XYZ file of C-alpha atoms in Angstrom:
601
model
C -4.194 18.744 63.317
C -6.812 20.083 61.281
C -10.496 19.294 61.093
C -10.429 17.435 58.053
C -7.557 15.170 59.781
C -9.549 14.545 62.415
C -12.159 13.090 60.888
C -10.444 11.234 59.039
C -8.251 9.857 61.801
C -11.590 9.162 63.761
C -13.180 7.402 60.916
C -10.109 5.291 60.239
C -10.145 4.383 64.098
C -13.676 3.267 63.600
C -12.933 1.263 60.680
C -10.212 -0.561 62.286
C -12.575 -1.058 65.404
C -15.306 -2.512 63.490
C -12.678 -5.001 61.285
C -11.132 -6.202 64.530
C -14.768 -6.670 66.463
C -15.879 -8.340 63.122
C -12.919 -11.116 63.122
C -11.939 -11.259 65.978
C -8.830 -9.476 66.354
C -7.449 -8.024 70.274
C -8.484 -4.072 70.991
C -6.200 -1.443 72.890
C -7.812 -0.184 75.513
C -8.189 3.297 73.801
C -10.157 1.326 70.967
C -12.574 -0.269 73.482
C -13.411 2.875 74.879
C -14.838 3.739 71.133
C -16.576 0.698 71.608
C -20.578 1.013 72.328
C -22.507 -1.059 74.863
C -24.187 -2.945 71.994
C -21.236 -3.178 70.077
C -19.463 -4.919 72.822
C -22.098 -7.372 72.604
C -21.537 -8.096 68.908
C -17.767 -8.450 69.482
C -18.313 -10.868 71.961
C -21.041 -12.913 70.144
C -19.058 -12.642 67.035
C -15.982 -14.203 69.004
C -18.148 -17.551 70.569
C -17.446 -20.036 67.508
C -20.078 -22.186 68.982
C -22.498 -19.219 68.222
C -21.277 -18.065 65.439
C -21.623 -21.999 63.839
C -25.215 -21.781 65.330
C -26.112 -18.324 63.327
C -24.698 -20.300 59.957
C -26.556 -23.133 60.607
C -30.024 -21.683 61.316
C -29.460 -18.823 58.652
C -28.657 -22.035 55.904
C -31.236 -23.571 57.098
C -34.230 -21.114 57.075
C -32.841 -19.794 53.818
C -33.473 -23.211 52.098
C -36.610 -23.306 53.619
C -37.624 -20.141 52.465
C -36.045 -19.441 49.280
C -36.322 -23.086 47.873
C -39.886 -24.005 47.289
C -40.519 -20.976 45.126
C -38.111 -23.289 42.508
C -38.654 -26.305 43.900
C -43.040 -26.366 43.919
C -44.740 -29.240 45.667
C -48.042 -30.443 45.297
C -49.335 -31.252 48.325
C -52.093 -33.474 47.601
C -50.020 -35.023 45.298
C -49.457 -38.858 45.303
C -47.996 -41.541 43.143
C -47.486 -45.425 44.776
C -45.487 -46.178 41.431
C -42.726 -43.866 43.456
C -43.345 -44.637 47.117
C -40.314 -45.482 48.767
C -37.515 -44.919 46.650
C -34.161 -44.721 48.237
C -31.971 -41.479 48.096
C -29.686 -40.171 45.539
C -30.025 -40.189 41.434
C -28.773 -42.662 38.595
C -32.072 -43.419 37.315
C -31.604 -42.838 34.004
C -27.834 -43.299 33.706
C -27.256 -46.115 31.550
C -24.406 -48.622 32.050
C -21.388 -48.212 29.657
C -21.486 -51.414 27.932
C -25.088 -50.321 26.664
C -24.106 -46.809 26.003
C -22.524 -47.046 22.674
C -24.804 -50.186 21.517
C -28.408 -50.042 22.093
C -30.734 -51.994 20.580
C -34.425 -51.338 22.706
C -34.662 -49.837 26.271
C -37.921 -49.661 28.587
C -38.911 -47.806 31.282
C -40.282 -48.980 34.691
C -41.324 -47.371 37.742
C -38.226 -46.354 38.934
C -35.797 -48.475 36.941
C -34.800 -49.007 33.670
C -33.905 -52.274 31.409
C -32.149 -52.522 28.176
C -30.857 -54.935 25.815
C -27.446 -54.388 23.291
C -27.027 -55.512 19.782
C -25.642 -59.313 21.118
C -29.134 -59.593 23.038
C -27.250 -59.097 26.639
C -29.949 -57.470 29.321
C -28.862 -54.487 31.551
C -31.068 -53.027 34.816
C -30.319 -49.837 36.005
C -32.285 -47.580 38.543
C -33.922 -47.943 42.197
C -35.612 -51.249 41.896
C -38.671 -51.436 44.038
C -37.941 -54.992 44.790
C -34.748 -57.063 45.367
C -36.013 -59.500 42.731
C -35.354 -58.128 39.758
C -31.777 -57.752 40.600
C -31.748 -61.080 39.866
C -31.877 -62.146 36.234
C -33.217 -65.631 35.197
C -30.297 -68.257 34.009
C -30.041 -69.087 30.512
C -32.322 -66.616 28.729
C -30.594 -67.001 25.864
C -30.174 -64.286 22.831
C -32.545 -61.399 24.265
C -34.716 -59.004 21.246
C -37.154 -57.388 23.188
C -37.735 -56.486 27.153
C -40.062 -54.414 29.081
C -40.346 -53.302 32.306
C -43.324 -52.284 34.151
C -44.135 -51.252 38.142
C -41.860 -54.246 39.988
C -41.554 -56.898 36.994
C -40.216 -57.289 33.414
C -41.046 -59.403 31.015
C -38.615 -60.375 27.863
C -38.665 -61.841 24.563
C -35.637 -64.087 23.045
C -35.298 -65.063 19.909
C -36.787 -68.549 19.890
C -40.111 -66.641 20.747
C -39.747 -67.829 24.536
C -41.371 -65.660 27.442
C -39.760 -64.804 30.403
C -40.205 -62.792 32.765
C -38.371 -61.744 36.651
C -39.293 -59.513 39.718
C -42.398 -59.557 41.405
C -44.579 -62.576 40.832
C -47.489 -61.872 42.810
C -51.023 -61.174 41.464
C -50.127 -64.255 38.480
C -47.396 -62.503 36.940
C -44.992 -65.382 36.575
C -48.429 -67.948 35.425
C -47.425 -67.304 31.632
C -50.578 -68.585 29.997
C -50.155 -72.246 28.767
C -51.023 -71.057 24.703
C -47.593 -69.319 24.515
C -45.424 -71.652 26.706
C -46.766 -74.168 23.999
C -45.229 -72.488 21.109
C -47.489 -69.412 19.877
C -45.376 -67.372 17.862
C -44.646 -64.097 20.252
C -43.959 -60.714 18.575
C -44.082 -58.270 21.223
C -44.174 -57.803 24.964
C -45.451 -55.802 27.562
C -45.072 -55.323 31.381
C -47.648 -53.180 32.588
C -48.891 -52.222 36.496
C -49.652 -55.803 37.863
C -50.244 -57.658 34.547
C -48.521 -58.000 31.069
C -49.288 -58.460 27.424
C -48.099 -60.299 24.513
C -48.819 -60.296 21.282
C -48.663 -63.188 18.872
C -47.945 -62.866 14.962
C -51.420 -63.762 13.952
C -52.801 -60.622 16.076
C -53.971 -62.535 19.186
C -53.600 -60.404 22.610
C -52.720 -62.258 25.825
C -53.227 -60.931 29.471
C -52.006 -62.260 32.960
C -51.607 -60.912 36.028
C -53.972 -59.059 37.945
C -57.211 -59.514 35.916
C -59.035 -57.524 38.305
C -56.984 -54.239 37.546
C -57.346 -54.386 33.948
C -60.647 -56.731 32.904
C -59.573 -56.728 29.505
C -62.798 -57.340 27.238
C -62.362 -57.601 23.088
C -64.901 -56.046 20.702
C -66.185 -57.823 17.593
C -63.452 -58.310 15.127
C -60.372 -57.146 17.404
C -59.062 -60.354 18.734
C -56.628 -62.078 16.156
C -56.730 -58.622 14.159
C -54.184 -56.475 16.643
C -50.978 -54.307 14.921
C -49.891 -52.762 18.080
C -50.986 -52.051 21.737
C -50.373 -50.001 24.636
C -51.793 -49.686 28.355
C -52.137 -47.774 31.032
C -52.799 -48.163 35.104
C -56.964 -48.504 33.869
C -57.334 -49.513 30.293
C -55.573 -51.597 27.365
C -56.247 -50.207 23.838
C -55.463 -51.570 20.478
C -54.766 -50.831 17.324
C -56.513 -53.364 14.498
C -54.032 -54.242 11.210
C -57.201 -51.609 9.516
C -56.353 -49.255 11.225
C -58.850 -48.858 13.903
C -58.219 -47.669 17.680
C -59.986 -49.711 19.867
C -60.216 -49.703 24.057
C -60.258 -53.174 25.108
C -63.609 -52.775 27.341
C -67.100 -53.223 27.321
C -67.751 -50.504 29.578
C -67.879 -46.604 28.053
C -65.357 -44.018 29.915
C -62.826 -40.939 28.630
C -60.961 -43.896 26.410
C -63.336 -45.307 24.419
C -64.597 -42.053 22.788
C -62.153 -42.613 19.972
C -62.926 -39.818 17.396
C -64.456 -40.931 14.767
C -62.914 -39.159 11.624
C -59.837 -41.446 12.181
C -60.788 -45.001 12.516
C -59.158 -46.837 9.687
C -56.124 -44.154 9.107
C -53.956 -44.845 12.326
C -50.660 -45.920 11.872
C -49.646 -45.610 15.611
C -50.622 -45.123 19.346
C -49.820 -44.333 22.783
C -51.165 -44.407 26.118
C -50.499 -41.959 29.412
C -52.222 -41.974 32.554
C -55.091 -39.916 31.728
C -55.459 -39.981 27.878
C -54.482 -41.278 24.524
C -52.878 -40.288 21.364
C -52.990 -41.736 17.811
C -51.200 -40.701 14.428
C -52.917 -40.630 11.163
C -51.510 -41.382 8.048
C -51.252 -37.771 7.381
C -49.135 -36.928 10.106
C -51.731 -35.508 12.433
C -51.876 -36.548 15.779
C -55.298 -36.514 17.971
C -55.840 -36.936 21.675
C -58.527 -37.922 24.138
C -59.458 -38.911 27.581
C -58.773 -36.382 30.453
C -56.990 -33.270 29.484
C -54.360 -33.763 32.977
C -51.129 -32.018 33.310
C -52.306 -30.776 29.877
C -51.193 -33.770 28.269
C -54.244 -33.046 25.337
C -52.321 -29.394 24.651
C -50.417 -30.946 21.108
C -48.027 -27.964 19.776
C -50.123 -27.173 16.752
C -46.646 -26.581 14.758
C -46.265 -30.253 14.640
C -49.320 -31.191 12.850
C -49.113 -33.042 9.593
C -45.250 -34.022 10.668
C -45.590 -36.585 13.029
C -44.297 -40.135 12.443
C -44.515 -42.019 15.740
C -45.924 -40.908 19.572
C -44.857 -42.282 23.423
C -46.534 -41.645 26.109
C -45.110 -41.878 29.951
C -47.833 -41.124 33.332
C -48.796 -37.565 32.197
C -46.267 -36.574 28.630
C -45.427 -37.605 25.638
C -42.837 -37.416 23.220
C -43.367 -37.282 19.467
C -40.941 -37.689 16.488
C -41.620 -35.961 13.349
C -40.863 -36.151 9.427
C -37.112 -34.486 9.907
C -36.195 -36.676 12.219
C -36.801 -34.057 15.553
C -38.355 -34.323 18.746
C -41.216 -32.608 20.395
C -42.329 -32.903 24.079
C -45.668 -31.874 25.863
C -47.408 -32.576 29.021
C -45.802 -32.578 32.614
C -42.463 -31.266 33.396
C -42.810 -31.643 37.007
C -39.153 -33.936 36.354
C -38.026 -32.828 33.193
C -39.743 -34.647 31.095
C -40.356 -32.516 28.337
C -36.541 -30.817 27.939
C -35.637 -32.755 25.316
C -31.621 -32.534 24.951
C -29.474 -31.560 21.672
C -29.315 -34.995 19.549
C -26.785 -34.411 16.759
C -27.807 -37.687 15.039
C -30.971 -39.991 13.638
C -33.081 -41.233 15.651
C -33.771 -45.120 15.406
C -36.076 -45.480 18.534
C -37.870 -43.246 21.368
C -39.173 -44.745 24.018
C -40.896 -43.202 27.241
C -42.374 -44.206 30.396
C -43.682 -42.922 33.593
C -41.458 -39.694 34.103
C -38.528 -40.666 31.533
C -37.866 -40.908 28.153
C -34.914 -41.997 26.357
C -34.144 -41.938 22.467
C -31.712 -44.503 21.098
C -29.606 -42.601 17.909
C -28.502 -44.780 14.948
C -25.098 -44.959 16.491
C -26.189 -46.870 19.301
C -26.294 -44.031 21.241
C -28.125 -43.168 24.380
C -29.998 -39.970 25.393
C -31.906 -39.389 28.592
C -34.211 -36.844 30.136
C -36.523 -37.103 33.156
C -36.902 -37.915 36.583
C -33.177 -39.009 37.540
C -34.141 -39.988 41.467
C -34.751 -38.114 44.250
C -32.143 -36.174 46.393
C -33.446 -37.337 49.966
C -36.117 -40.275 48.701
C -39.444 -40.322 48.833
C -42.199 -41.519 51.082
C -44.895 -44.171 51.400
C -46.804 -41.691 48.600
C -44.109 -41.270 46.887
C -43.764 -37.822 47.680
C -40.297 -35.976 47.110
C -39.072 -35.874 50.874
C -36.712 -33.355 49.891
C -39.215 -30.871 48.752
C -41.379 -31.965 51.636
C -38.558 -30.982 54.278
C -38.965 -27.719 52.514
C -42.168 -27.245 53.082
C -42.430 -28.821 56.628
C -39.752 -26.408 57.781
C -41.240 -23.311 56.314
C -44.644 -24.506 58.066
C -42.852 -26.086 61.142
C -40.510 -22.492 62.006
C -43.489 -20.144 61.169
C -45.605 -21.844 64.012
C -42.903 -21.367 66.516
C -42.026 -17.793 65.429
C -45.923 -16.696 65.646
C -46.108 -18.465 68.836
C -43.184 -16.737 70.193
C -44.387 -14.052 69.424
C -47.585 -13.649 70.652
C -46.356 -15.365 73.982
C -42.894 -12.439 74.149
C -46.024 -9.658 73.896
C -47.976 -10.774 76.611
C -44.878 -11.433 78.960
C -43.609 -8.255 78.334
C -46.754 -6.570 79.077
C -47.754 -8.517 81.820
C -43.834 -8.812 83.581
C -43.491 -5.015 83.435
C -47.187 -3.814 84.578
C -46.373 -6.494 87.547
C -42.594 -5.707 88.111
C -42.972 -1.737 87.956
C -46.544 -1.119 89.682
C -45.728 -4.222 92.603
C -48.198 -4.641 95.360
C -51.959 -6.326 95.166
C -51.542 -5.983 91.077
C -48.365 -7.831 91.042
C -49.663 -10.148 93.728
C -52.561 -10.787 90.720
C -50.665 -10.850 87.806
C -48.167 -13.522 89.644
C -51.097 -15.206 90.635
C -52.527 -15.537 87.527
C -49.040 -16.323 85.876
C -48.833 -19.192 88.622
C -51.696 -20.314 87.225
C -51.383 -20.386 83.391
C -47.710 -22.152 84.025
C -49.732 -25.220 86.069
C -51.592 -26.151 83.009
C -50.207 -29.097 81.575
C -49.280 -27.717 78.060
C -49.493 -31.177 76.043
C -52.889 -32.826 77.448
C -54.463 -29.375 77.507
C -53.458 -28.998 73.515
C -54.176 -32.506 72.728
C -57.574 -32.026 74.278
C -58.910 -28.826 72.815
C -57.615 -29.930 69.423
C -59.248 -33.427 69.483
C -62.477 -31.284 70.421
C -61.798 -28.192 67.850
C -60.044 -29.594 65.423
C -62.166 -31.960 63.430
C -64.776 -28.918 63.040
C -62.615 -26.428 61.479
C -60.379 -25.917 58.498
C -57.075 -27.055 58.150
C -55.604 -23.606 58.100
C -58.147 -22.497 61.188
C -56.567 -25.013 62.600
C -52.768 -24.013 62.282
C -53.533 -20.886 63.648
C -55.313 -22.677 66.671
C -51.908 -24.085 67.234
C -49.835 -20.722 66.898
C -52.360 -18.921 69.397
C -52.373 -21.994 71.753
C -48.572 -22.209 71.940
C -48.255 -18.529 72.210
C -51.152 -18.516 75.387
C -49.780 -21.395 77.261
C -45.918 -19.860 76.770
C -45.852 -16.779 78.427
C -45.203 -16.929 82.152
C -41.642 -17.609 81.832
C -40.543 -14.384 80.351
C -43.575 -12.617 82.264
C -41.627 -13.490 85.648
C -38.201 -12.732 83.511
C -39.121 -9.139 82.759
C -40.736 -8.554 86.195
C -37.275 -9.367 87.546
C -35.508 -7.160 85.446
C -38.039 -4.403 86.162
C -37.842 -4.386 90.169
C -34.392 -4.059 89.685
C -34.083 -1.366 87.125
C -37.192 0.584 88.580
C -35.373 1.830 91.651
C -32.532 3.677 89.304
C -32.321 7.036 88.978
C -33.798 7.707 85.610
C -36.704 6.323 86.987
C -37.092 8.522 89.740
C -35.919 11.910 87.297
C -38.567 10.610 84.963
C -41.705 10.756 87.718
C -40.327 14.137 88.839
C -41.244 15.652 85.004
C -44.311 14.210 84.990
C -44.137 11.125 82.530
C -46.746 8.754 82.446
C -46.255 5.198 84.257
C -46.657 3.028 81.133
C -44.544 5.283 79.445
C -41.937 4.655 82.171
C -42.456 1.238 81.809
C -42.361 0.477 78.255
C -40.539 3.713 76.995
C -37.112 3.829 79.763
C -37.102 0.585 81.626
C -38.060 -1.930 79.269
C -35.417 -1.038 76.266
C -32.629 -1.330 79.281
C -34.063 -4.896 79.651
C -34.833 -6.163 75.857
C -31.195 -7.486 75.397
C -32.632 -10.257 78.090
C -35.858 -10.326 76.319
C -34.335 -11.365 73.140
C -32.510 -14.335 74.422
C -35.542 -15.577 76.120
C -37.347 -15.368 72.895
C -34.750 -16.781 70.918
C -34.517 -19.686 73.205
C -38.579 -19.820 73.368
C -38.608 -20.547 69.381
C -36.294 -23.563 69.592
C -38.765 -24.611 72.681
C -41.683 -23.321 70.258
C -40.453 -25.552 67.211
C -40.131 -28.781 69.080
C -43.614 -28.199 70.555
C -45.421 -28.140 67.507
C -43.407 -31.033 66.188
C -44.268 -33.209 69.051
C -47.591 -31.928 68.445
C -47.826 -33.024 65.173
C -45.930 -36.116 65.349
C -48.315 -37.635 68.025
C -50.931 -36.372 65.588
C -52.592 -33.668 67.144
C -50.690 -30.378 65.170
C -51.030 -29.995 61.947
C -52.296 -32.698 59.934
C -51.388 -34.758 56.319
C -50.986 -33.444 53.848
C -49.923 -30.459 54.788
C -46.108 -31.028 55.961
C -43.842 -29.892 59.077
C -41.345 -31.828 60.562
C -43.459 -33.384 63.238
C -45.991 -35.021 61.258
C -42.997 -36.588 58.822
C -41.237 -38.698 61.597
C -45.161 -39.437 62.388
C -45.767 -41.211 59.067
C -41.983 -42.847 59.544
C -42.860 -44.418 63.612
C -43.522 -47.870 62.614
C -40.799 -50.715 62.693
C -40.814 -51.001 59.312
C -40.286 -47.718 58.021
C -37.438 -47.330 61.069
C -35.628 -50.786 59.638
C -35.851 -50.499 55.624
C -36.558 -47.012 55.049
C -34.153 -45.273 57.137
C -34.269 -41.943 55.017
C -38.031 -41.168 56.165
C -37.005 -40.644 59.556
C -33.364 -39.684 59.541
C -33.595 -36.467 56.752
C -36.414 -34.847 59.278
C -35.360 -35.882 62.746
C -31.342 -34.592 61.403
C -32.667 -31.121 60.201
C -35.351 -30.459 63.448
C -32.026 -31.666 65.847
C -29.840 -29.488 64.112
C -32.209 -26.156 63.444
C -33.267 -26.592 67.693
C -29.556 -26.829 68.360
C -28.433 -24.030 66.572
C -31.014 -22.106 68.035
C -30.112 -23.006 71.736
C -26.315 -21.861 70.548
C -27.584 -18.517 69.208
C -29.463 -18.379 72.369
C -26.010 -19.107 75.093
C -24.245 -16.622 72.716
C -26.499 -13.947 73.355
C -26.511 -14.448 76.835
C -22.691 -14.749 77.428
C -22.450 -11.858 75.208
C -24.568 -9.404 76.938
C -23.958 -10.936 80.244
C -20.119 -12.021 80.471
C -20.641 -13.255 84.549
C -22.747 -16.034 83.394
C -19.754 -17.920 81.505
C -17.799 -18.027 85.725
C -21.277 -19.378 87.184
């Protein structure tokens, strides 16, 4: 056979070697013997299906946790009670099929939607913060207007009644006595706590929670209002002249309307932090607080815009041919407009939605949708959260393992290869560390430390005190290993040329023991992780708002939270049980893989 055959024939024996070690397929005994001590390990690792599940697990899991929030950004001092505890899964904006196709008005609420067709029928769709509005008033009659706000709605028929369903706290159901009496009723509002109505002769009425919104009329508003819109703070009005007015006696970001425009607006809208008027001209100004950049108008669409929305921090704007334009916060989608291949007859948006109703009938949508794994009491995105947490929760038990494997190694194989009084010391001292009870100790020092340093000084107080407290079990693990491999003969022909005792130690003793090492460790993490959750959960790891797993099933521990808002506690205790698990499998794998005895003990 010639060379070139050979090597050939030895490559192709490796090849077949490494596919049947890979999947699992049986060996001659001529093929193990091409087999390497560390590939023997892989084959058997790769063969444990327990293991291998464990590796796809973790690797899914850490990858998500990882890879994720770059596309997926959170806030973490963000917080919206219009959102808190919304209930997994989407739908939000998916209107029912017998509205689809014959819209006449929709409007927005928290996290639920309501809509009337052409025959005055009312639909709900959404996550509906309360059970109550699931349950729509008898006899309403022939429905033209509705609108929704945080928990309520309020409608109009078209006999001019009032009604209104959902929460009725704060006043909201006391409709005041001047339009159960008969006051002609043109349009409605449901706001956060309180709603609006507007009679025909330009009157403004307010109930609800008059402490929210202390509504307060300048000279020559009340009985002269066109049109209105509010937000969480302020009402503001527009006059029949065409004035913009903030219904307030006190001066703030709203009320410095500019002045170059009173008596040309044809239209409003409100968002959280600012608002927005259209001239006769087209133009469209904004002021208030410039947040999420909702002040940022495309300058393109000057001099073409007909009529403005606003939601919490956007707005949408249709212009002279009939197209829309979006700005503001697209934290949801809120500002991806989809393709509309027809006239528009209405837009309408609110808090992080928007729909536009063509003059088919037709529905389109774009927004916030609902939330994969629900939010919390802040109405934070828990999904995005478990992101986070698990980023924070697996880099605190990695450090710590870390700095705990580097002073066990160093510390087992000083004591295991030099023995005598320094072992005695080391052991001692070992003996020692492993008495201190780990949880009171950390609770302790943190309740001391903690409040007097930063949040991130504090993290790393964590890592350092999980890492110094963890070390004497793999510090009496490598001493073990080293008594026994420091009598071999290696040993012995190394002292004879003359090498060094540390490099003994760490250079030919310690890589014949860092298969063992590496389980340890690997088992240590999963110990690591759970640490720092319980930690955190009993409040003294890391702290709101930064997130890890722990401190999630702490906000989630009361009886509430555990009976009606199961997905707080379930999403974070389900991913920390499964990532600890896996790791524990990785762990036996490794072991039964580089130690086959321990599967007959």
């Amino acid at each position: 056979m010639t060379e070139k055959k050979k090597k050939r024939t030895k490559k192709s024996t490796g090849e077949l070697v490494a596919h049947k070690m890979l999947f699992g397929g049986a060996l001659t005994e001529e093929q193990e013997a091409v087999l390497t001590p560390m590939q023997m390990v892989l084959r058997s690792f790769v063969r444990d299906k327990v293991a291998m599940a464990g590796v796809i697990c973790f690797a899914f899991i850490f990858l998500c946790c990882v890879i994720l929030p770059y596309f997926l950004p959170i806030d973490m001092y963000y917080q919206d009670v219009t959102q808190a505890n919304v209930k997994p899964g989407f739908g939000m904006l998916e209107v029912p099929k017998g509205l689809q196709n014959n819209a006449k008005q929709i409007s927005i609420g928290s996290t639920f939607s309501v809509g009337i067709d052409q025959d005055g029928n009312v639909y709900e769709w959404g996550s509906f913060p309360t059970k109550k509005l699931e349950k729509l008033p008898a006899d309403m009659g022939k429905l033209v207007q509705v609108s929704a706000g945080l928990d309520h709605v309020v409608a109009l028929n078209e006999d001019g009644e009032v009604i209104t369903w959902g929460n009725d706290r704060m006043g909201l159901a006391s409709i005041p006595m001047e339009i159960r009496m008969g006051e002609k009723i043109v349009e409605v509002y449901a706001g956060y706590q309180f709603s609006l109505a507007l009679a025909e002769d330009g009157t403004l009425y307010n109930w609800g929670n008059s402490y929210l919104v202390d509504m307060r009329f300048p000279e020559g508003v009340q009985g002269n209002v066109a049109k209105f819109d509010a937000n969480t703070d302020i009402v503001m009005a527009l006059t029949k002249d065409g004035e913009v007015h903030a219904l307030t006696t006190k001066k703030n970001a709203y009320t410095a309307v500019p002045e170059e425009i009173q008596g040309y607006v044809v239209d409003i809208a409100v968002s959280d932090e600012s608002v927005a008027a259209v001239t006769e001209d087209g133009r469209l100004y904004t002021w208030g607080n410039n947040v999420k950049k909702t002040q940022n108008v495309p300058e393109e669409i000057q001099g073409y815009v007909t009529d403005v929305e606003g939601g919490r921090f956007h707005y949408v704007a249709e212009l002279t041919d009939g197209s829309l334009v979006s700005w503001g916060d697209d934290t949801f989608g809120q500002t991806r407009i989809p393709g509309i291949d027809e006239p528009i007859r209405m837009i309408v948006s609110g808090y992080y939605g928007s729909y536009a109703i063509g003059e088919s009938g037709t529905v389109y949508s774009w927004g916030l949708d609902g939330y994969l794994m629900g939010t919390d009491n802040f109405g934070r995105d828990i999904f995005r959260r478990l992101l986070k947490g698990g980023r924070m929760t697996m880099t605190v038990g990695a450090i710590a393992v870390v700095i705990s494997t580097f002073i066990g190694v160093i510390v087992g194989g000083i004591s295991g290869y030099k023995g005598g009084k320094i072992d005695n010391l080391l052991m001692r001292l070992t003996e020692i560390v492993s008495s201190l009870p780990f949880l009171p100790f950390a609770i302790i020092l943190s309740a001391i430390i903690g409040n007097n340093i930063s949040e991130t000084q504090r993290i790393i107080m964590i890592m350092v005190i999980l890492g110094l407290l963890s070390w004497p079990g793999i510090a009496r693990l490598v001493r073990g290993s080293v008594l026994a491999e420091r009598e071999q003969e290696f040993v012995t022909a190394a002292k004879s040329l003359g090498v060094k005792e540390l490099g003994i130690v760490f250079r030919h003793i310690l890589p014949n023991v860092v298969t063992v090492i590496i389980v340890n460790a690997t088992l240590d993490f999963a110990t690591c992780m759970l640490t720092e959750s319980s930690l955190s959960f009993i409040g003294f790891g890391v702290v709101e708002p930064n997130a890890t797993w722990g401190n999630m099933l702490n906000s989630a521990r009361s009886a509430t939270v555990i009976e009606s808002y199961w997905w707080r506690w379930v999403y974070p205790a389900a991913v920390l049980a499964i990532c600890t698990i896996s790791i524990n499998c990785i762990g036996d794998g490794l072991r039964d893989a580089i130690d086959p005895k321990s599967k007959e003990r």
